[in-house]
Coordinates of C-alpha atoms in Angstrom, one line a residue:
Chain A
M1 CA 4.4 -23.9 -16.2
A2 CA 7.9 -22.6 -16.3
N3 CA 11.3 -22.1 -14.8
V4 CA 12.6 -18.7 -13.6
K5 CA 16.3 -17.8 -14.0
L6 CA 18.0 -14.8 -12.4
V7 CA 21.5 -14.0 -13.8
N8 CA 23.7 -11.5 -12.1
I9 CA 20.7 -9.4 -11.0
I10 CA 21.6 -6.1 -9.3
K11 CA 19.1 -3.5 -8.0
S12 CA 20.0 0.0 -7.0
Y13 CA 17.6 2.8 -6.2
D14 CA 20.0 5.7 -6.1
G15 CA 22.8 4.4 -8.4
K16 CA 25.2 4.2 -5.5
T17 CA 24.1 1.5 -3.1
D18 CA 23.0 -1.9 -4.3
V19 CA 20.1 -3.4 -2.4
V20 CA 20.4 -6.6 -4.4
K21 CA 23.9 -7.6 -5.1
N22 CA 24.7 -9.8 -8.1
V23 CA 22.1 -12.5 -7.4
S24 CA 22.0 -15.5 -9.6
F25 CA 19.8 -18.7 -9.1
E26 CA 17.3 -20.8 -11.0
I27 CA 13.9 -21.9 -9.9
R28 CA 13.0 -25.1 -11.7
D29 CA 9.6 -25.9 -13.2
K30 CA 6.9 -26.7 -10.6
E31 CA 9.3 -26.0 -7.8
F32 CA 8.3 -24.2 -4.6
V33 CA 11.2 -21.9 -3.7
V34 CA 11.2 -19.7 -0.6
L35 CA 13.2 -16.5 -0.3
V36 CA 13.9 -15.9 3.3
G37 CA 15.9 -13.4 5.3
P38 CA 15.6 -10.6 7.8
S39 CA 13.9 -7.4 6.8
G40 CA 15.9 -5.3 4.4
C41 CA 17.7 -8.3 2.9
G42 CA 16.3 -7.6 -0.6
K43 CA 13.9 -10.6 -0.8
S44 CA 10.8 -8.6 -1.6
T45 CA 12.8 -6.5 -4.0
I46 CA 13.8 -9.6 -5.9
L47 CA 10.2 -10.8 -6.0
R48 CA 9.0 -7.4 -7.2
M49 CA 11.7 -7.5 -9.9
I50 CA 10.5 -10.9 -11.0
A51 CA 6.9 -9.5 -11.1
G52 CA 8.0 -6.5 -13.1
L53 CA 7.0 -4.0 -10.4
E54 CA 10.6 -2.8 -10.0
D55 CA 13.1 -2.2 -12.8
I56 CA 16.2 -4.4 -12.9
T57 CA 19.3 -2.2 -12.6
S58 CA 21.5 -4.8 -14.3
G59 CA 21.4 -8.5 -15.0
D60 CA 19.0 -10.7 -16.9
L61 CA 15.8 -12.3 -15.8
Y62 CA 14.3 -15.2 -17.7
I63 CA 10.8 -16.8 -17.3
D64 CA 10.3 -19.9 -19.3
N65 CA 13.7 -19.3 -20.9
K66 CA 12.5 -16.0 -22.3
R67 CA 14.3 -12.7 -21.2
V68 CA 11.6 -10.6 -19.6
N69 CA 13.6 -7.6 -18.2
D70 CA 11.7 -5.2 -20.4
L71 CA 8.2 -6.8 -20.3
L72 CA 5.4 -5.2 -18.4
P73 CA 4.0 -7.2 -15.4
K74 CA 0.9 -8.1 -17.3
D75 CA 3.0 -9.6 -20.1
R76 CA 5.2 -11.8 -17.9
D77 CA 2.4 -14.4 -17.3
I78 CA 2.8 -14.2 -13.5
A79 CA 0.4 -13.8 -10.6
M80 CA 1.2 -12.2 -7.3
V81 CA -0.4 -12.5 -3.8
F82 CA 0.4 -9.6 -1.5
Q83 CA 0.9 -9.4 2.2
N84 CA -2.1 -7.1 2.8
Y85 CA -4.1 -9.0 0.1
A86 CA -4.5 -5.9 -2.1
L87 CA -8.1 -6.8 -3.0
Y88 CA -10.0 -4.0 -4.8
P89 CA -12.2 -2.7 -1.9
H90 CA -15.0 -1.5 -4.2
M91 CA -15.4 -4.8 -6.0
T92 CA -17.0 -8.0 -4.9
V93 CA -15.0 -11.2 -4.6
Y94 CA -16.2 -12.3 -8.0
Q95 CA -15.3 -9.0 -9.6
N96 CA -11.9 -9.0 -7.9
M97 CA -11.1 -12.4 -9.3
A98 CA -12.5 -11.7 -12.8
F99 CA -11.0 -8.2 -13.2
G100 CA -7.6 -9.3 -14.7
L101 CA -9.3 -11.7 -17.1
K102 CA -11.8 -9.0 -18.2
I103 CA -8.9 -6.7 -19.0
K104 CA -7.3 -9.5 -21.0
R105 CA -10.7 -9.7 -22.9
I106 CA -11.2 -13.3 -22.1
P107 CA -14.8 -14.4 -23.0
R108 CA -17.3 -14.0 -20.2
K109 CA -18.2 -17.7 -20.1
E110 CA -14.5 -18.7 -19.7
I111 CA -14.1 -16.0 -17.0
D112 CA -17.1 -17.4 -15.1
R113 CA -15.7 -21.0 -15.4
R114 CA -12.3 -20.1 -14.2
V115 CA -13.6 -18.0 -11.2
R116 CA -15.9 -20.7 -10.1
R117 CA -13.3 -23.4 -10.4
A118 CA -10.8 -21.3 -8.3
A119 CA -13.5 -20.6 -5.8
D120 CA -14.2 -24.3 -5.6
I121 CA -10.6 -25.2 -5.0
L122 CA -10.3 -22.6 -2.3
E123 CA -13.8 -23.3 -0.8
I124 CA -14.8 -19.7 -1.1
S125 CA -17.8 -20.1 -3.5
Y126 CA -20.1 -18.7 -0.8
L127 CA -18.1 -15.5 -0.6
L128 CA -18.4 -14.6 -4.3
D129 CA -20.9 -11.8 -3.8
R130 CA -19.2 -10.2 -0.8
K131 CA -17.0 -7.2 -0.7
P132 CA -13.5 -7.5 0.9
K133 CA -14.4 -5.4 4.0
A134 CA -17.1 -8.0 4.9
M135 CA -14.6 -10.8 5.2
S136 CA -12.0 -12.0 7.7
G137 CA -8.3 -11.9 7.1
G138 CA -8.1 -15.6 6.2
Q139 CA -11.0 -15.3 3.8
R140 CA -9.4 -12.3 2.1
Q141 CA -6.2 -14.2 1.7
R142 CA -8.0 -17.0 0.0
V143 CA -9.6 -14.6 -2.4
A144 CA -6.2 -13.1 -3.1
I145 CA -4.9 -16.6 -3.9
G146 CA -8.0 -17.2 -6.0
R147 CA -7.3 -14.0 -8.0
A148 CA -3.9 -15.5 -8.7
I149 CA -5.2 -18.9 -9.7
V150 CA -7.8 -17.7 -12.2
R151 CA -5.0 -16.1 -14.2
D152 CA -3.5 -19.6 -14.8
P153 CA 0.0 -18.1 -14.7
K154 CA 3.3 -19.6 -15.4
V155 CA 4.7 -18.5 -12.0
F156 CA 3.0 -17.7 -8.7
L157 CA 4.6 -15.0 -6.6
F158 CA 3.8 -14.8 -2.9
D159 CA 5.0 -11.8 -0.9
E160 CA 4.7 -12.6 2.8
P161 CA 1.1 -13.8 2.3
L162 CA 0.6 -15.1 5.8
S163 CA 2.1 -12.3 7.9
N164 CA -1.1 -10.6 8.6
L165 CA -2.9 -13.7 9.8
D166 CA -3.1 -14.8 13.5
A167 CA -0.8 -17.6 14.6
K168 CA -3.4 -20.4 14.4
L169 CA -4.7 -19.4 11.0
R170 CA -1.1 -19.1 9.7
V171 CA -0.4 -22.7 10.6
Q172 CA -3.7 -23.8 8.9
M173 CA -2.9 -21.7 5.7
R174 CA 0.6 -23.1 5.6
V175 CA -0.8 -26.6 5.3
E176 CA -3.2 -25.4 2.7
M177 CA -0.4 -23.7 0.7
Q178 CA 1.3 -27.1 0.5
K179 CA -1.8 -28.8 -0.6
L180 CA -2.4 -26.1 -3.2
H181 CA 1.0 -26.5 -4.6
K182 CA 0.5 -30.3 -4.9
K183 CA -2.9 -29.8 -6.5
L184 CA -2.0 -27.1 -9.0
Q185 CA 1.5 -28.3 -9.8
V186 CA 2.9 -24.9 -10.4
T187 CA 6.1 -22.9 -10.0
I188 CA 5.9 -20.9 -6.8
I189 CA 8.3 -18.2 -5.5
Y190 CA 7.4 -17.3 -1.9
V191 CA 8.9 -14.6 0.2
T192 CA 8.9 -14.7 4.0
H193 CA 10.9 -13.6 7.0
D194 CA 9.6 -16.5 9.0
Q195 CA 12.0 -19.4 8.9
T196 CA 9.3 -21.8 10.0
E197 CA 7.3 -21.0 6.9
A198 CA 10.4 -21.4 4.8
M199 CA 11.3 -24.8 6.3
T200 CA 7.8 -26.2 6.1
L201 CA 6.8 -24.9 2.6
G202 CA 9.9 -24.8 0.4
N203 CA 11.3 -27.5 -1.9
R204 CA 14.3 -25.3 -1.7
I205 CA 15.2 -22.2 0.3
V206 CA 17.2 -19.2 -0.7
V207 CA 18.6 -17.5 2.4
L208 CA 19.4 -13.8 1.8
K209 CA 21.3 -11.2 3.8
D210 CA 22.1 -7.6 2.8
G211 CA 21.1 -8.3 -0.8
K212 CA 23.4 -11.3 -1.1
I213 CA 22.6 -15.0 -1.3
M214 CA 23.9 -16.8 1.8
Q215 CA 22.9 -20.3 0.8
I216 CA 20.5 -22.2 -1.4
G217 CA 19.4 -25.6 -0.6
A218 CA 16.7 -28.0 0.6
P219 CA 15.3 -27.2 4.1
M220 CA 17.1 -30.0 5.9
E221 CA 20.3 -29.3 4.0
L222 CA 20.3 -25.8 5.3
Y223 CA 19.5 -27.0 8.8
N224 CA 22.1 -29.7 9.0
T225 CA 24.9 -28.3 6.8
P226 CA 24.7 -24.5 6.8
D227 CA 27.4 -22.8 4.8
N228 CA 27.9 -20.0 7.3
M229 CA 27.0 -18.7 10.8
F230 CA 24.2 -16.5 9.3
V231 CA 22.3 -19.4 7.8
A232 CA 23.0 -21.6 10.8
G233 CA 21.6 -18.9 13.1
F234 CA 18.7 -17.9 10.9
I235 CA 17.3 -21.4 10.3
G236 CA 16.0 -23.2 13.4
S237 CA 14.0 -22.2 16.3
P238 CA 15.1 -21.9 19.1
P239 CA 18.3 -20.8 17.3
I240 CA 21.6 -22.6 17.2
N241 CA 24.1 -21.9 20.0
F242 CA 27.3 -20.2 19.1
I243 CA 30.2 -20.6 21.5
H244 CA 33.6 -18.9 21.0
G245 CA 36.7 -20.7 21.7
E246 CA 40.2 -21.7 20.5
I247 CA 41.7 -24.8 19.2
R248 CA 44.6 -25.2 21.6
K249 CA 45.8 -28.6 20.5
K250 CA 44.8 -30.9 17.8
E251 CA 41.2 -32.1 18.1
A252 CA 40.5 -30.3 21.3
L253 CA 38.6 -27.1 21.7
V254 CA 39.0 -24.8 24.7
F255 CA 36.2 -22.3 25.4
T256 CA 37.5 -18.8 25.5
D257 CA 36.3 -17.6 28.9
T258 CA 35.8 -20.7 31.1
G259 CA 38.8 -22.6 29.8
M260 CA 36.7 -25.7 29.6
E261 CA 37.9 -28.2 27.1
I262 CA 36.0 -30.6 24.9
N263 CA 37.3 -33.3 22.6
L264 CA 36.5 -32.9 18.9
G265 CA 38.1 -36.1 17.8
L266 CA 34.8 -37.6 16.7
L267 CA 34.0 -34.7 14.4
H268 CA 36.4 -36.2 11.8
N269 CA 36.9 -32.7 10.5
E270 CA 40.3 -32.5 8.8
A271 CA 40.0 -28.8 8.2
I272 CA 40.4 -27.9 11.9
N273 CA 44.0 -28.9 11.7
N274 CA 44.5 -25.5 10.0
Y275 CA 43.0 -23.8 13.0
V276 CA 45.3 -25.0 15.8
N277 CA 46.0 -22.0 18.1
K278 CA 43.4 -20.0 16.3
K279 CA 40.0 -18.6 17.3
I280 CA 37.0 -20.6 16.3
V281 CA 33.2 -20.6 16.8
L282 CA 31.4 -23.8 17.8
G283 CA 27.8 -24.1 16.8
I284 CA 25.4 -26.7 18.3
R285 CA 21.7 -26.9 17.9
P286 CA 19.6 -27.0 21.1
E287 CA 18.4 -30.6 20.4
N288 CA 21.9 -31.9 20.1
I289 CA 22.6 -31.0 23.7
H290 CA 21.5 -33.8 26.2
H291 CA 21.1 -34.1 29.9
I292 CA 21.6 -37.8 29.9
P293 CA 23.7 -39.2 27.1
H294 CA 22.2 -42.0 25.0
D295 CA 25.2 -44.2 25.7
K296 CA 28.5 -44.1 27.4
S297 CA 30.5 -43.7 24.2
S298 CA 32.9 -40.9 23.8
R299 CA 30.6 -39.4 21.3
F300 CA 29.2 -37.1 24.0
A301 CA 31.3 -34.3 25.3
K302 CA 30.5 -33.4 28.8
I303 CA 30.3 -29.8 30.1
S304 CA 29.5 -28.6 33.6
I305 CA 27.2 -25.7 33.6
T306 CA 24.7 -23.7 35.7
I307 CA 21.0 -23.6 34.6
S308 CA 19.7 -20.0 34.5
A309 CA 16.1 -20.7 33.5
V310 CA 13.8 -23.5 32.4
E311 CA 10.8 -23.2 30.1
Q312 CA 8.4 -26.2 30.3
M313 CA 6.6 -26.4 26.9
G314 CA 4.7 -29.6 27.6
N315 CA 6.1 -31.6 24.8
E316 CA 9.7 -30.4 25.5
M317 CA 11.7 -28.4 27.9
L318 CA 13.9 -25.5 26.9
V319 CA 16.8 -25.1 29.3
Y320 CA 18.8 -21.9 29.4
A321 CA 22.3 -22.0 30.7
N322 CA 25.1 -19.5 30.7
L323 CA 28.4 -20.4 29.2
D324 CA 31.2 -17.9 28.5
K325 CA 28.9 -15.0 29.1
L326 CA 26.7 -16.4 26.4
Q327 CA 23.3 -17.9 26.9
M328 CA 23.0 -21.4 25.6
I329 CA 19.7 -23.1 25.0
A330 CA 19.1 -26.9 25.2
R331 CA 16.0 -28.6 24.0
L332 CA 15.4 -31.5 26.4
P333 CA 12.6 -34.0 27.0
S334 CA 9.8 -32.5 29.0
D335 CA 10.4 -35.0 31.9
S336 CA 13.9 -33.8 32.5
T337 CA 14.5 -33.0 36.1
L338 CA 16.3 -29.7 35.9
E339 CA 15.7 -26.5 37.7
A340 CA 17.0 -22.9 37.6
D341 CA 20.3 -22.3 39.4
Q342 CA 21.1 -25.9 39.4
L343 CA 24.7 -26.9 38.6
T344 CA 24.5 -29.8 36.2
E345 CA 26.3 -31.6 33.4
L346 CA 25.1 -31.4 29.8
Y347 CA 26.4 -33.4 26.9
F348 CA 27.2 -32.2 23.4
D349 CA 26.5 -34.7 20.6
T350 CA 30.0 -34.2 19.1
P351 CA 29.4 -35.5 15.5
K352 CA 26.6 -32.8 15.3
I353 CA 28.9 -29.9 16.2
L354 CA 29.5 -27.3 13.5
L355 CA 32.6 -25.2 13.5
F356 CA 32.9 -21.7 12.0
D357 CA 35.7 -19.3 11.2
P358 CA 34.9 -16.2 13.3
E359 CA 36.6 -13.9 10.7
N360 CA 34.4 -14.6 7.8
G361 CA 31.6 -16.7 9.4
N362 CA 32.1 -19.6 7.0
V363 CA 31.7 -23.1 8.1
I364 CA 35.0 -25.1 8.6
K365 CA 34.8 -28.4 6.7
Chain B
M1 CA -22.9 23.9 36.7
K2 CA -22.5 21.4 33.9
I3 CA -26.0 22.2 32.6
I4 CA -25.3 26.0 32.7
K5 CA -22.1 25.4 30.8
K6 CA -23.8 23.3 28.2
T7 CA -26.7 25.8 27.8
L8 CA -24.3 28.6 27.3
F9 CA -22.3 26.5 24.8
Y10 CA -25.5 25.9 22.8
L11 CA -26.6 29.5 23.0
I12 CA -23.3 30.6 21.5
L13 CA -23.5 28.0 18.8
V14 CA -27.1 28.9 17.9
A15 CA -26.3 32.6 17.8
A16 CA -23.3 31.9 15.5
A17 CA -25.4 29.7 13.3
L18 CA -28.2 32.3 13.1
S19 CA -25.7 35.1 12.3
F20 CA -24.6 33.0 9.3
I21 CA -28.0 31.8 8.1
Y22 CA -30.1 35.0 8.8
P23 CA -28.8 37.1 5.9
F24 CA -29.4 34.3 3.5
I25 CA -32.9 33.6 4.8
W26 CA -33.7 37.3 4.7
M27 CA -32.4 37.5 1.1
M28 CA -34.7 34.7 0.0
M29 CA -37.8 36.1 1.8
A30 CA -37.1 39.6 0.7
S31 CA -36.8 38.5 -3.0
L32 CA -40.4 37.2 -2.6
A33 CA -41.6 40.4 -0.9
P34 CA -43.1 43.5 -2.5
E35 CA -40.6 46.2 -3.2
Q36 CA -41.8 48.6 -0.5
E37 CA -41.5 46.0 2.3
I38 CA -37.9 45.1 1.7
G39 CA -36.5 48.1 3.5
K40 CA -38.3 47.0 6.8
L41 CA -35.9 44.1 7.1
V42 CA -38.7 41.7 8.2
I43 CA -38.5 38.0 7.6
F44 CA -42.1 37.4 6.8
P45 CA -43.6 40.0 4.3
S46 CA -47.4 40.7 4.3
E47 CA -47.7 39.0 1.0
F48 CA -45.6 36.8 -1.3
T49 CA -45.0 37.8 -4.9
F50 CA -42.9 36.5 -7.8
D51 CA -42.9 39.9 -9.4
N52 CA -39.2 40.4 -8.7
Y53 CA -38.3 37.1 -10.5
V54 CA -40.6 37.9 -13.5
S55 CA -39.0 41.3 -13.8
M56 CA -35.5 39.8 -13.6
F57 CA -36.2 37.4 -16.4
S58 CA -37.6 40.2 -18.6
K59 CA -34.6 42.5 -18.0
I60 CA -31.6 40.2 -18.5
P61 CA -31.0 37.0 -20.5
I62 CA -30.6 35.1 -17.1
G63 CA -31.7 31.8 -18.6
R64 CA -28.8 31.9 -21.1
A65 CA -26.4 33.0 -18.3
L66 CA -27.6 30.1 -16.2
F67 CA -26.8 27.7 -19.0
N68 CA -23.4 29.3 -19.6
S69 CA -22.5 29.0 -15.9
L70 CA -23.7 25.5 -15.7
F71 CA -21.9 24.6 -18.8
V72 CA -18.6 26.3 -17.9
S73 CA -18.7 25.1 -14.2
T74 CA -19.5 21.5 -15.3
I75 CA -16.7 21.4 -17.8
N76 CA -14.3 23.0 -15.4
T77 CA -15.2 20.6 -12.6
G78 CA -14.9 17.6 -14.8
L79 CA -11.6 18.6 -16.3
T80 CA -10.2 19.6 -12.9
L81 CA -11.1 16.1 -11.5
V82 CA -9.5 14.3 -14.4
F83 CA -6.3 16.4 -14.7
A84 CA -5.7 17.0 -11.0
S85 CA -6.1 13.3 -10.2
M86 CA -3.6 12.5 -13.0
V87 CA -1.1 15.0 -11.7
G88 CA -1.8 14.0 -8.1
Y89 CA -1.2 10.4 -9.0
A90 CA 2.1 11.1 -10.7
L91 CA 3.3 13.2 -7.8
S92 CA 2.4 10.6 -5.2
R93 CA 3.1 7.4 -6.9
M94 CA 5.6 7.8 -9.8
R95 CA 9.3 8.0 -9.2
F96 CA 11.0 10.7 -11.3
R97 CA 13.7 13.3 -11.0
G98 CA 12.4 16.6 -9.6
R99 CA 9.1 15.2 -8.4
N100 CA 9.2 17.1 -5.1
T101 CA 10.5 20.3 -6.7
I102 CA 7.5 20.3 -9.1
F103 CA 5.2 19.6 -6.2
F104 CA 6.6 22.6 -4.2
I105 CA 6.3 24.9 -7.2
I106 CA 2.7 23.8 -7.6
I107 CA 2.0 24.5 -3.9
F108 CA 3.8 27.8 -4.1
T109 CA 1.3 29.0 -6.8
M110 CA -1.4 28.6 -4.2
S111 CA 0.1 31.5 -2.3
L112 CA 0.0 33.9 -5.3
P113 CA -3.0 36.2 -5.3
F114 CA -5.3 35.8 -8.3
Q115 CA -4.7 39.5 -9.1
I116 CA -1.0 38.9 -9.9
T117 CA -1.8 36.5 -12.6
L118 CA -4.8 38.3 -13.9
I119 CA -3.1 40.6 -16.4
P120 CA -0.6 38.0 -17.8
N121 CA -3.4 35.6 -18.2
Y122 CA -5.6 38.1 -20.0
I123 CA -2.7 38.9 -22.4
T124 CA -2.4 35.2 -23.1
M125 CA -6.1 35.0 -23.8
V126 CA -5.9 38.0 -26.2
K127 CA -2.9 36.5 -28.0
L128 CA -4.7 33.2 -28.4
H129 CA -7.8 35.0 -29.6
W130 CA -9.8 33.4 -26.9
V131 CA -11.4 36.5 -25.6
D132 CA -15.2 36.2 -25.9
T133 CA -15.1 32.5 -26.2
Y134 CA -15.9 29.6 -23.8
L135 CA -12.2 28.6 -24.0
S136 CA -11.2 31.6 -22.0
L137 CA -13.6 30.6 -19.2
T138 CA -12.6 26.9 -19.2
V139 CA -9.0 26.4 -20.2
P140 CA -7.4 28.5 -17.4
F141 CA -9.5 26.6 -14.8
M142 CA -8.8 23.1 -16.0
I143 CA -6.7 22.3 -13.0
T144 CA -5.9 23.9 -9.7
A145 CA -3.0 23.5 -7.2
F146 CA -5.5 22.8 -4.4
A147 CA -7.1 20.0 -6.4
I148 CA -3.7 18.5 -7.1
L149 CA -2.8 18.7 -3.4
M150 CA -6.0 17.0 -2.4
F151 CA -5.6 14.1 -4.9
R152 CA -1.9 13.7 -4.0
Q153 CA -2.8 13.3 -0.4
A154 CA -5.7 11.0 -1.1
F155 CA -3.6 8.7 -3.3
K156 CA -0.8 8.6 -0.8
G157 CA -3.2 7.3 1.7
L158 CA -4.0 4.2 -0.4
P159 CA -1.8 1.1 -0.2
Q160 CA 0.9 0.7 -2.9
A161 CA -0.1 -3.0 -3.2
L162 CA -3.5 -2.0 -4.7
I163 CA -1.6 -0.3 -7.6
D164 CA 0.8 -3.2 -7.9
A165 CA -2.1 -5.7 -8.0
A166 CA -3.8 -3.6 -10.7
R167 CA -0.5 -3.5 -12.7
I168 CA -0.2 -7.2 -12.6
D169 CA -3.9 -7.5 -13.7
G170 CA -2.9 -5.6 -16.7
C171 CA -4.0 -2.0 -16.0
G172 CA -2.2 0.9 -17.5
E173 CA -1.7 4.1 -15.4
L174 CA -4.9 5.7 -16.5
R175 CA -7.0 2.7 -15.7
I176 CA -5.3 2.4 -12.4
V177 CA -6.2 6.0 -11.5
F178 CA -9.8 6.0 -12.8
T179 CA -10.9 2.3 -12.3
I180 CA -9.0 1.2 -9.2
L181 CA -8.1 4.3 -7.2
W182 CA -11.1 6.7 -7.9
P183 CA -13.7 4.4 -6.3
N184 CA -11.6 4.4 -3.2
I185 CA -11.3 8.2 -2.8
K186 CA -14.9 9.2 -3.3
P187 CA -14.9 11.8 -0.5
T188 CA -12.0 13.6 -2.1
I189 CA -13.6 13.5 -5.5
I190 CA -16.8 15.0 -4.1
T191 CA -14.9 17.6 -2.1
V192 CA -12.7 18.7 -5.0
G193 CA -15.8 18.5 -7.3
I194 CA -17.8 20.8 -5.1
L195 CA -15.0 23.2 -4.5
A196 CA -14.1 23.4 -8.2
F197 CA -17.7 23.8 -9.1
M198 CA -18.2 26.6 -6.5
A199 CA -15.0 28.3 -7.5
S200 CA -16.0 28.3 -11.1
W201 CA -19.6 29.2 -10.4
N202 CA -18.7 32.1 -8.2
E203 CA -16.0 33.6 -10.4
V204 CA -16.8 37.1 -11.3
I205 CA -13.7 39.1 -12.0
W206 CA -12.2 36.8 -14.7
P207 CA -15.4 36.6 -16.8
L208 CA -15.8 40.4 -16.5
I209 CA -12.4 40.7 -18.0
V210 CA -12.5 38.1 -20.8
I211 CA -16.2 38.1 -21.8
R212 CA -18.1 41.2 -23.2
E213 CA -20.7 39.5 -25.2
E214 CA -23.9 39.1 -23.3
Q215 CA -24.7 35.7 -24.8
L216 CA -21.5 34.2 -23.3
M217 CA -21.8 35.8 -19.9
T218 CA -21.9 33.7 -16.8
L219 CA -24.6 34.1 -14.2
P220 CA -22.5 35.9 -11.5
Q221 CA -21.1 38.1 -14.2
L222 CA -24.5 39.0 -15.5
V223 CA -26.0 39.4 -12.0
T224 CA -23.1 41.7 -11.0
L225 CA -23.4 43.8 -14.0
F226 CA -27.2 43.9 -13.5
V227 CA -27.0 44.8 -9.8
V228 CA -24.2 47.4 -9.9
G229 CA -24.5 48.4 -13.6
G230 CA -27.8 50.2 -13.2
R231 CA -30.0 47.9 -15.3
A232 CA -32.0 46.9 -12.2
E233 CA -33.1 50.5 -11.9
S234 CA -32.5 50.6 -8.2
Q235 CA -35.1 47.9 -7.6
L236 CA -33.7 46.1 -4.6
G237 CA -36.2 43.1 -5.0
V238 CA -35.0 42.3 -8.5
K239 CA -31.4 42.5 -7.3
L240 CA -32.1 40.1 -4.5
A241 CA -34.0 37.8 -6.8
S242 CA -31.0 37.5 -9.1
A243 CA -28.7 36.9 -6.0
V244 CA -31.0 34.1 -4.9
F245 CA -31.0 32.6 -8.4
L246 CA -27.2 32.8 -8.3
A247 CA -26.7 31.1 -4.9
T248 CA -29.3 28.3 -5.1
P249 CA -27.5 25.7 -7.3
V250 CA -24.4 25.8 -5.2
I251 CA -26.4 25.5 -2.0
I252 CA -28.4 22.6 -3.3
A253 CA -25.2 20.8 -4.3
Y254 CA -23.6 21.5 -0.9
L255 CA -26.6 20.1 1.0
F256 CA -26.6 17.1 -1.2
F257 CA -22.9 16.3 -0.7
Q258 CA -22.2 17.9 2.7
K259 CA -21.5 14.6 4.5
H260 CA -18.7 13.6 2.1
F261 CA -17.5 17.2 2.0
I262 CA -17.0 17.5 5.7
Q263 CA -15.5 14.0 5.9
S264 CA -12.9 14.8 3.3
M265 CA -12.1 18.3 4.6
A266 CA -11.5 16.7 8.0
S267 CA -9.2 14.0 6.7
T268 CA -7.0 16.1 4.4
G269 CA -4.7 17.0 7.3
L270 CA -4.3 13.4 8.5
K271 CA -3.5 11.4 5.4
E272 CA 0.2 11.4 4.8

């Protein structure tokens, strides 16, 4: 197994606009790294450059400390699983899995051993004689993973492999991906636009936007301490609430439209002193807003608000309220007694509040 | 009302089908009829005879011409499939400067009548000393714009991931085209194959220009010379026998592949 290092990688198709802008990061040996971001952020392009399916416009790419910019995909010792499986329709599962090894002129006995082992791991031995069209999406995806496993590569690349599966199967395959990583102990680079997949699968997550890295970190690090509004808004479902306001006097924030004031003294954020009389964005995750505060301490900042809608999920209740023309979501216990159009009080858990500079979107800390 | 409509519909269809098939059936039957009965235009003659065929074989080296035609058409079909799919692949899947311009130039050549290129091509053949050789019958027909167009469209209809997967598996471009993509565009291969074979098989003017030696003549060329050149001695039956002999292989091929043929022709307009 191996590490993968990207150094100042740039990709441009037309020589004018860069779709990947000076990206550098390292994926450690046996690490499961997820590249996540909205469509068009360059995540698939980065993966395809690592695979060798796209040329690198400038920068250096290292796999196992060897520069591979000019190597063909087959010589990079990688395997890739595609969103639409990309199984060869005219070949059986066995032939699909064996094809790459056959081209490498690996002895037939060894091919057979590897194919059967991979089939065993993925529990698809009974499918070996079938053709792709006679299988379900989930089965095809397993075969595609099997085709990657038999190559015994240094790095596995996954390009949105679960996007074509239905919701239930996706959850199941997510768990299996984790197990597979544990079992195979391999380096995996996984591309997805689904932040849930990123949070549940990755050892580390690379968040991308417009071809730039927004933040790299462990899932909970991104969740709790995002570097900027984009990461804060992208990670987490339902998304974080952003509320615009102004620091009128030290340690107190006044919301722009309603003029409501909350005390930020408990944030212990020295940096806000530089923002007195300046505009600011407050970010608070839905689960950090409460209907009934845990205790009477000043940790909870009270706001009066009207509920616009309530979604009862069974295990929790999503409460929508309007504040400063913005819709705010709170995640409350399912037994909360709140109804639409009700005027109520909600409590922000002050130490969990994040503050952002509205000009550059960066977190204030 | 519905039944009348349907009946009328079928009557028109049957009439149209008959008008297409009748001349061919008549030609086959007449080639087996005695010479004096051919002029009566009947379908079933009073007796069947192979005299016309026997006479045809004795008058012209039709066996040799059959071999020439089969040889030339097979080579042309094979080469067209190979080269047109390579070009079609490049035009649909490779990124290079001028790709679309090249494609439009190729398409433009489809609108040029054969007659325009006839003389320049003939001069080229003379300069290359290819007149009266198989090369003059094969090399100019190794690839056609239509075949390129068909392959380009067929390859465009396949997912890019299939090619990416093959590349990661270690395939070069040629292996991608012939091992991975070809098995997935069978209807196109069959259609292009049949059309290329028929075009080559039915070509008359070009062989008449570049081949003078009887041993190298193709079947349509020989039959044409035979029928209009006076060697059939005004015997209609012998002329018809040679025409049947000429048409049969292509018809057999068409019947054999017609399902794929229609499927591919129907889909060419849709895959983009």
